[in-house]
JSON list of C-alpha atoms in Angstrom, two decimals:
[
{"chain": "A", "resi": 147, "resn": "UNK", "atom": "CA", "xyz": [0.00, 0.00, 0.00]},
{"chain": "A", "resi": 148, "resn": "UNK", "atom": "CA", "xyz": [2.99, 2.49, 0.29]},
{"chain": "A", "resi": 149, "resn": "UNK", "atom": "CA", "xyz": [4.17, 1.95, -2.84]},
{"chain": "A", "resi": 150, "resn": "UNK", "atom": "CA", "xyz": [0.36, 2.10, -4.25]},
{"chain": "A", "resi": 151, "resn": "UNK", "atom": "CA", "xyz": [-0.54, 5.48, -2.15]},
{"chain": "A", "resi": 152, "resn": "UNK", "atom": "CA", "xyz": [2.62, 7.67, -2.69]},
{"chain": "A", "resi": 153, "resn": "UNK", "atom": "CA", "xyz": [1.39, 11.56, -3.40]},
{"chain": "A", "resi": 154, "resn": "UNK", "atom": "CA", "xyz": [-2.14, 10.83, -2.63]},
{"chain": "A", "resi": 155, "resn": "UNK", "atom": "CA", "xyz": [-4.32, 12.90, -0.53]},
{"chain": "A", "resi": 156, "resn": "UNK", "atom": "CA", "xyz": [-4.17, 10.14, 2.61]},
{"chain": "A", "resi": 157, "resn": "UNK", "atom": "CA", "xyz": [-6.32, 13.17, 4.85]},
{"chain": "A", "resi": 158, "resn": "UNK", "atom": "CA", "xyz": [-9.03, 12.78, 2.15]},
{"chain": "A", "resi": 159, "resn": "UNK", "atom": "CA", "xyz": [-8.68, 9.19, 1.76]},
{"chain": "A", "resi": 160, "resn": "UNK", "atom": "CA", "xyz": [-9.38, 8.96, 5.65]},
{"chain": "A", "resi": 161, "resn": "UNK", "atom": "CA", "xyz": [-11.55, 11.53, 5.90]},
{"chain": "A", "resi": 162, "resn": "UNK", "atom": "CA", "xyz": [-14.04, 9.46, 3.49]},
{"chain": "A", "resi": 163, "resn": "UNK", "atom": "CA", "xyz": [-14.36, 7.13, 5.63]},
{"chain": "A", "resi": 164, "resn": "UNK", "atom": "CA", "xyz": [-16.01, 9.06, 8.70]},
{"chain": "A", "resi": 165, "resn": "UNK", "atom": "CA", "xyz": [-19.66, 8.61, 9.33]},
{"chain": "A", "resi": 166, "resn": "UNK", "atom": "CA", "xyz": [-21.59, 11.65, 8.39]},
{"chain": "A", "resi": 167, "resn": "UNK", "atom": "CA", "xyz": [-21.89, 14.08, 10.73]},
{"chain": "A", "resi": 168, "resn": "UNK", "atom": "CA", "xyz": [-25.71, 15.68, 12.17]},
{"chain": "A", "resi": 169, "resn": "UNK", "atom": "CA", "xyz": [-25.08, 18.43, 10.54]},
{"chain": "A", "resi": 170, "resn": "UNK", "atom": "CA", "xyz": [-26.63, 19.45, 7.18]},
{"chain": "A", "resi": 171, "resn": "UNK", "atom": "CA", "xyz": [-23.80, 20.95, 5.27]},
{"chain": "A", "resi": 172, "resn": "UNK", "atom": "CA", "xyz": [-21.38, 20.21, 2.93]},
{"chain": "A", "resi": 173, "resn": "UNK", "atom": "CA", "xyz": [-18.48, 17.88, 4.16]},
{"chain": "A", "resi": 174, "resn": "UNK", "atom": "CA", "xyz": [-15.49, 19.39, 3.54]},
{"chain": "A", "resi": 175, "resn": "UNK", "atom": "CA", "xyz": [-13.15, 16.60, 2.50]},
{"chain": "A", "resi": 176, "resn": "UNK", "atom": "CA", "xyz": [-9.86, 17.87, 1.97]},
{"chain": "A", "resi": 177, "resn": "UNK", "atom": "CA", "xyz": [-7.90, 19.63, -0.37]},
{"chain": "A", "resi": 178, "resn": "UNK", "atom": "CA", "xyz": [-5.47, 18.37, -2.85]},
{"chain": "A", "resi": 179, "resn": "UNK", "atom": "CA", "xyz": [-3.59, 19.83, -5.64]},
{"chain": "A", "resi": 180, "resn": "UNK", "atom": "CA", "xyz": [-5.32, 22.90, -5.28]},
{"chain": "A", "resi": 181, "resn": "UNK", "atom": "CA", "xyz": [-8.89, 21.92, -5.51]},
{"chain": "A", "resi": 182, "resn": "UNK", "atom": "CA", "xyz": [-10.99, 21.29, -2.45]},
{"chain": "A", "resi": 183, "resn": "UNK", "atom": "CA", "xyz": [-12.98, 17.97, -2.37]},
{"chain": "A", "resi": 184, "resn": "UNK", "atom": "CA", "xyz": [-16.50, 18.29, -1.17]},
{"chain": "A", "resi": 185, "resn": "UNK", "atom": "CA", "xyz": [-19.44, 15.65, -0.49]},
{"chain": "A", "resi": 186, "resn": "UNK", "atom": "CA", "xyz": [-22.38, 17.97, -1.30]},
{"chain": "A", "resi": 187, "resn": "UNK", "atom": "CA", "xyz": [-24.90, 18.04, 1.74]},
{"chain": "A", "resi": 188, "resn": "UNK", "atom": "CA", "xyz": [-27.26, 15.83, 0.15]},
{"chain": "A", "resi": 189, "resn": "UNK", "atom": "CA", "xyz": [-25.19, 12.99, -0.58]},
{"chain": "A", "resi": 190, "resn": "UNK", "atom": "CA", "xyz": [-24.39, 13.10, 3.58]},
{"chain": "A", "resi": 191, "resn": "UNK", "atom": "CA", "xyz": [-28.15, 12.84, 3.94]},
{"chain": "A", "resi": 192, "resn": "UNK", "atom": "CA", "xyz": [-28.23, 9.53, 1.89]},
{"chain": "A", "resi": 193, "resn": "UNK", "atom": "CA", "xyz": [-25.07, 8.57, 3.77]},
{"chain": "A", "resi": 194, "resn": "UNK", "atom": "CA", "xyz": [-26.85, 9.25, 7.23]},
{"chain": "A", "resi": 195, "resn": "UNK", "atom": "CA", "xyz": [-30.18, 7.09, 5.93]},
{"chain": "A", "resi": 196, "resn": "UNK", "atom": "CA", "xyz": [-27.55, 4.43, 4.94]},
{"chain": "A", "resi": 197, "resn": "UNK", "atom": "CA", "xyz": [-25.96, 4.23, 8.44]},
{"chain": "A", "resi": 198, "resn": "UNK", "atom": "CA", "xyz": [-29.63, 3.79, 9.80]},
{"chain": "A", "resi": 199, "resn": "UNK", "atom": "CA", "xyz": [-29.94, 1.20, 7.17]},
{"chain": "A", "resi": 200, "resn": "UNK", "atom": "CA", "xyz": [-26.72, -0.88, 8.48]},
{"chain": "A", "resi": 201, "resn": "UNK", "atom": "CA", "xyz": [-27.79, -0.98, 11.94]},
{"chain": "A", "resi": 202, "resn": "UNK", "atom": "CA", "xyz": [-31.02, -2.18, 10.76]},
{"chain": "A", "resi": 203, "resn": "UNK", "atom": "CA", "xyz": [-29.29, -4.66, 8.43]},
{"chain": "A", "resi": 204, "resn": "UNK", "atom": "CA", "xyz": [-27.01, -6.44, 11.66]},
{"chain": "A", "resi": 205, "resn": "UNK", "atom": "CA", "xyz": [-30.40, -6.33, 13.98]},
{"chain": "A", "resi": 206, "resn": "UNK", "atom": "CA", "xyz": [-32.19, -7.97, 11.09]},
{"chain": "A", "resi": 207, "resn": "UNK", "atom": "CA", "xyz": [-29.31, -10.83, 10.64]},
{"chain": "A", "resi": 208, "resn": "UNK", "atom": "CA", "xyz": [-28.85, -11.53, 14.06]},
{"chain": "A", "resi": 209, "resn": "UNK", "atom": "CA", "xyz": [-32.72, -11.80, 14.79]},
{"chain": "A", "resi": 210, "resn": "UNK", "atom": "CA", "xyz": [-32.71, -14.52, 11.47]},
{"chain": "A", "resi": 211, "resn": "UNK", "atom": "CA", "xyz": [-29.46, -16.58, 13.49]},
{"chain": "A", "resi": 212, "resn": "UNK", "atom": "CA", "xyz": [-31.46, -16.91, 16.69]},
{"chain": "A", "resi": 213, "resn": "UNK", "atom": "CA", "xyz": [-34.07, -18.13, 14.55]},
{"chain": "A", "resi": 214, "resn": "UNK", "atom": "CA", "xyz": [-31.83, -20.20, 12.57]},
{"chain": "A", "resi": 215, "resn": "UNK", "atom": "CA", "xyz": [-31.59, -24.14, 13.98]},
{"chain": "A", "resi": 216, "resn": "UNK", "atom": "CA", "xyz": [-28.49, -24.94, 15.39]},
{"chain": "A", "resi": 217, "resn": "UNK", "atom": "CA", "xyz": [-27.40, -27.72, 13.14]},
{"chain": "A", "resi": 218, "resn": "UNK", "atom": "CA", "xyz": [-27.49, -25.25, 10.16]},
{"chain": "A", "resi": 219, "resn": "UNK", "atom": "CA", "xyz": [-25.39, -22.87, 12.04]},
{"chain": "A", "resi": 220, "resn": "UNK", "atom": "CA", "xyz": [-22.98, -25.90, 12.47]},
{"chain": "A", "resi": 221, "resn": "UNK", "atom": "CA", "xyz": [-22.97, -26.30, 8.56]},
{"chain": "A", "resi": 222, "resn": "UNK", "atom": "CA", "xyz": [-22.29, -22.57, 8.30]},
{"chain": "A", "resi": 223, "resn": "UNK", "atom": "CA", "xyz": [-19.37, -22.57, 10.01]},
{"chain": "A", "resi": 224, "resn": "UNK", "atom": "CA", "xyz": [-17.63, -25.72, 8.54]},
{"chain": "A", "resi": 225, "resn": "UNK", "atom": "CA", "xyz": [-15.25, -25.60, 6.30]},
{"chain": "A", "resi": 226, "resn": "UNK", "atom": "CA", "xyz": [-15.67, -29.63, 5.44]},
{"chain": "A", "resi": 227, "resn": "UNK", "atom": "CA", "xyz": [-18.12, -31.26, 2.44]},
{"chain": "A", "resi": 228, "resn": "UNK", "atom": "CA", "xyz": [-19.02, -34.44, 4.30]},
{"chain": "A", "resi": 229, "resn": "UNK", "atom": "CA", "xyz": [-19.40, -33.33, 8.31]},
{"chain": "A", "resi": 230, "resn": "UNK", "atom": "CA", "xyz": [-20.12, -30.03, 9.59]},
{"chain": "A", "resi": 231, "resn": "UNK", "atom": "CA", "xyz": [-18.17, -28.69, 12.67]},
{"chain": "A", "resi": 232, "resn": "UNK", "atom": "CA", "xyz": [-19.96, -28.91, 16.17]},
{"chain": "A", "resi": 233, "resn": "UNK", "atom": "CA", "xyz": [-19.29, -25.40, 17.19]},
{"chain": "A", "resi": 234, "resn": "UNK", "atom": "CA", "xyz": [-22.49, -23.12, 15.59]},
{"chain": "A", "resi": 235, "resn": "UNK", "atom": "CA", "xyz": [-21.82, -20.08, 13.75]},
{"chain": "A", "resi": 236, "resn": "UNK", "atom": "CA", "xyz": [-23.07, -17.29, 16.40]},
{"chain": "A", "resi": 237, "resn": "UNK", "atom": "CA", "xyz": [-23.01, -13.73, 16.53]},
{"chain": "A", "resi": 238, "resn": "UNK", "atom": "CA", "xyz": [-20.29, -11.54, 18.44]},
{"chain": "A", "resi": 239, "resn": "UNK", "atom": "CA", "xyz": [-20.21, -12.36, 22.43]},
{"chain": "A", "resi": 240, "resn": "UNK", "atom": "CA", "xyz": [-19.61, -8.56, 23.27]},
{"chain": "A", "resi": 241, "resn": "UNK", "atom": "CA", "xyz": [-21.25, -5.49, 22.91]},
{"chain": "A", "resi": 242, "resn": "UNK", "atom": "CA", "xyz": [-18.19, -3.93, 21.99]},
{"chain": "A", "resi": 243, "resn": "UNK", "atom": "CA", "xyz": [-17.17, -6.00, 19.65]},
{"chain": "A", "resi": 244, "resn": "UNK", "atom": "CA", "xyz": [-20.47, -6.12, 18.19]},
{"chain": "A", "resi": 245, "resn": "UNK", "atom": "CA", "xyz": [-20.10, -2.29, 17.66]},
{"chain": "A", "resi": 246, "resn": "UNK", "atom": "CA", "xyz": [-16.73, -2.55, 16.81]},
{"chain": "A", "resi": 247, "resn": "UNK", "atom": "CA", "xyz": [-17.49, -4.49, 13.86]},
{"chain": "A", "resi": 248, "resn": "UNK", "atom": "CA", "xyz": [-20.44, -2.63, 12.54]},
{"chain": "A", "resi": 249, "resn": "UNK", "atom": "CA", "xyz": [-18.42, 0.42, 12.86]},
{"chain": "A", "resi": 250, "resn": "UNK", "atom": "CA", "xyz": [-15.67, -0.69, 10.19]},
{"chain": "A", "resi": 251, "resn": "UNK", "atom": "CA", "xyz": [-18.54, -1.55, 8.20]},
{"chain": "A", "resi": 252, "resn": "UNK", "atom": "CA", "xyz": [-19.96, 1.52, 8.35]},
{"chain": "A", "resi": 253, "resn": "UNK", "atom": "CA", "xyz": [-16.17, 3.13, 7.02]},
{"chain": "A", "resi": 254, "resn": "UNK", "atom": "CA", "xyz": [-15.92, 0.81, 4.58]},
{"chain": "A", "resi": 255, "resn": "UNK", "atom": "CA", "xyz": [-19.56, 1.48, 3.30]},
{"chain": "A", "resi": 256, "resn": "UNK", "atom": "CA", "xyz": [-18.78, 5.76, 3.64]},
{"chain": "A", "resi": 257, "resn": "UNK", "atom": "CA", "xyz": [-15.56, 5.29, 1.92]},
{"chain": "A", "resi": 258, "resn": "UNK", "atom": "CA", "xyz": [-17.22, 3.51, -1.13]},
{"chain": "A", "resi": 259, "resn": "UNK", "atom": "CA", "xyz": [-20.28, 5.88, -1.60]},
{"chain": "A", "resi": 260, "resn": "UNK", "atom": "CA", "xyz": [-17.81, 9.14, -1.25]},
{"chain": "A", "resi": 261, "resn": "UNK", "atom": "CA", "xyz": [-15.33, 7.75, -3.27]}
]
């Protein structure tokens, strides 16, 4: 990634991936080369209904494993064609890591509609 990134504008590559803010500007990316990058306030609008979205997306998935039987869940997390693993696939044990996760999911998904 070094080699790939040289003379590119890393604050505006990072700054893309921040969740949108309450306000209802502009975002002000960054400037680079003498031309400031700007996500226009109604694209952060989309982006804020999108981060809704997500957290509605992980409730949704996690209410569909606890419903899920627990022999599936074995299959699910096997790696094998002929015998599943005993251990069920199950959602994060922590609260923290629960938000954690969603979180870089959330960058990831800001950093893909900005860019």
């Amino acid at each position: 990634w070094p080699i790939r990134l040289v003379n590119r504008p890393l604050d505006i590559l990072s700054a893309s991936a921040l969740q949108p803010t309450a306000s209802d500007d502009d975002y002000v990316l960054g400037d680079w080369a003498g031309t400031e990058f700007v996500s226009p306030a109604a694209d952060e609008a989309k982006l804020r209904v999108l981060m809704h979205v997500v957290d509605q997306m992980f409730d949704r998935a996690e209410e569909t494993l606890r419903h899920t039987h627990h022999r599936l869940r074995c299959w699910l997390q096997t790696y094998y064609l002929r015998h599943f693993r005993p251990a069920p696939f199950q959602s994060l044990q922590t609260t923290a890591a629960r938000a954690g996760y969603i979180a870089i999911w959330k960058r990831f998904i800001c950093y893909v509609f900005r860019v």
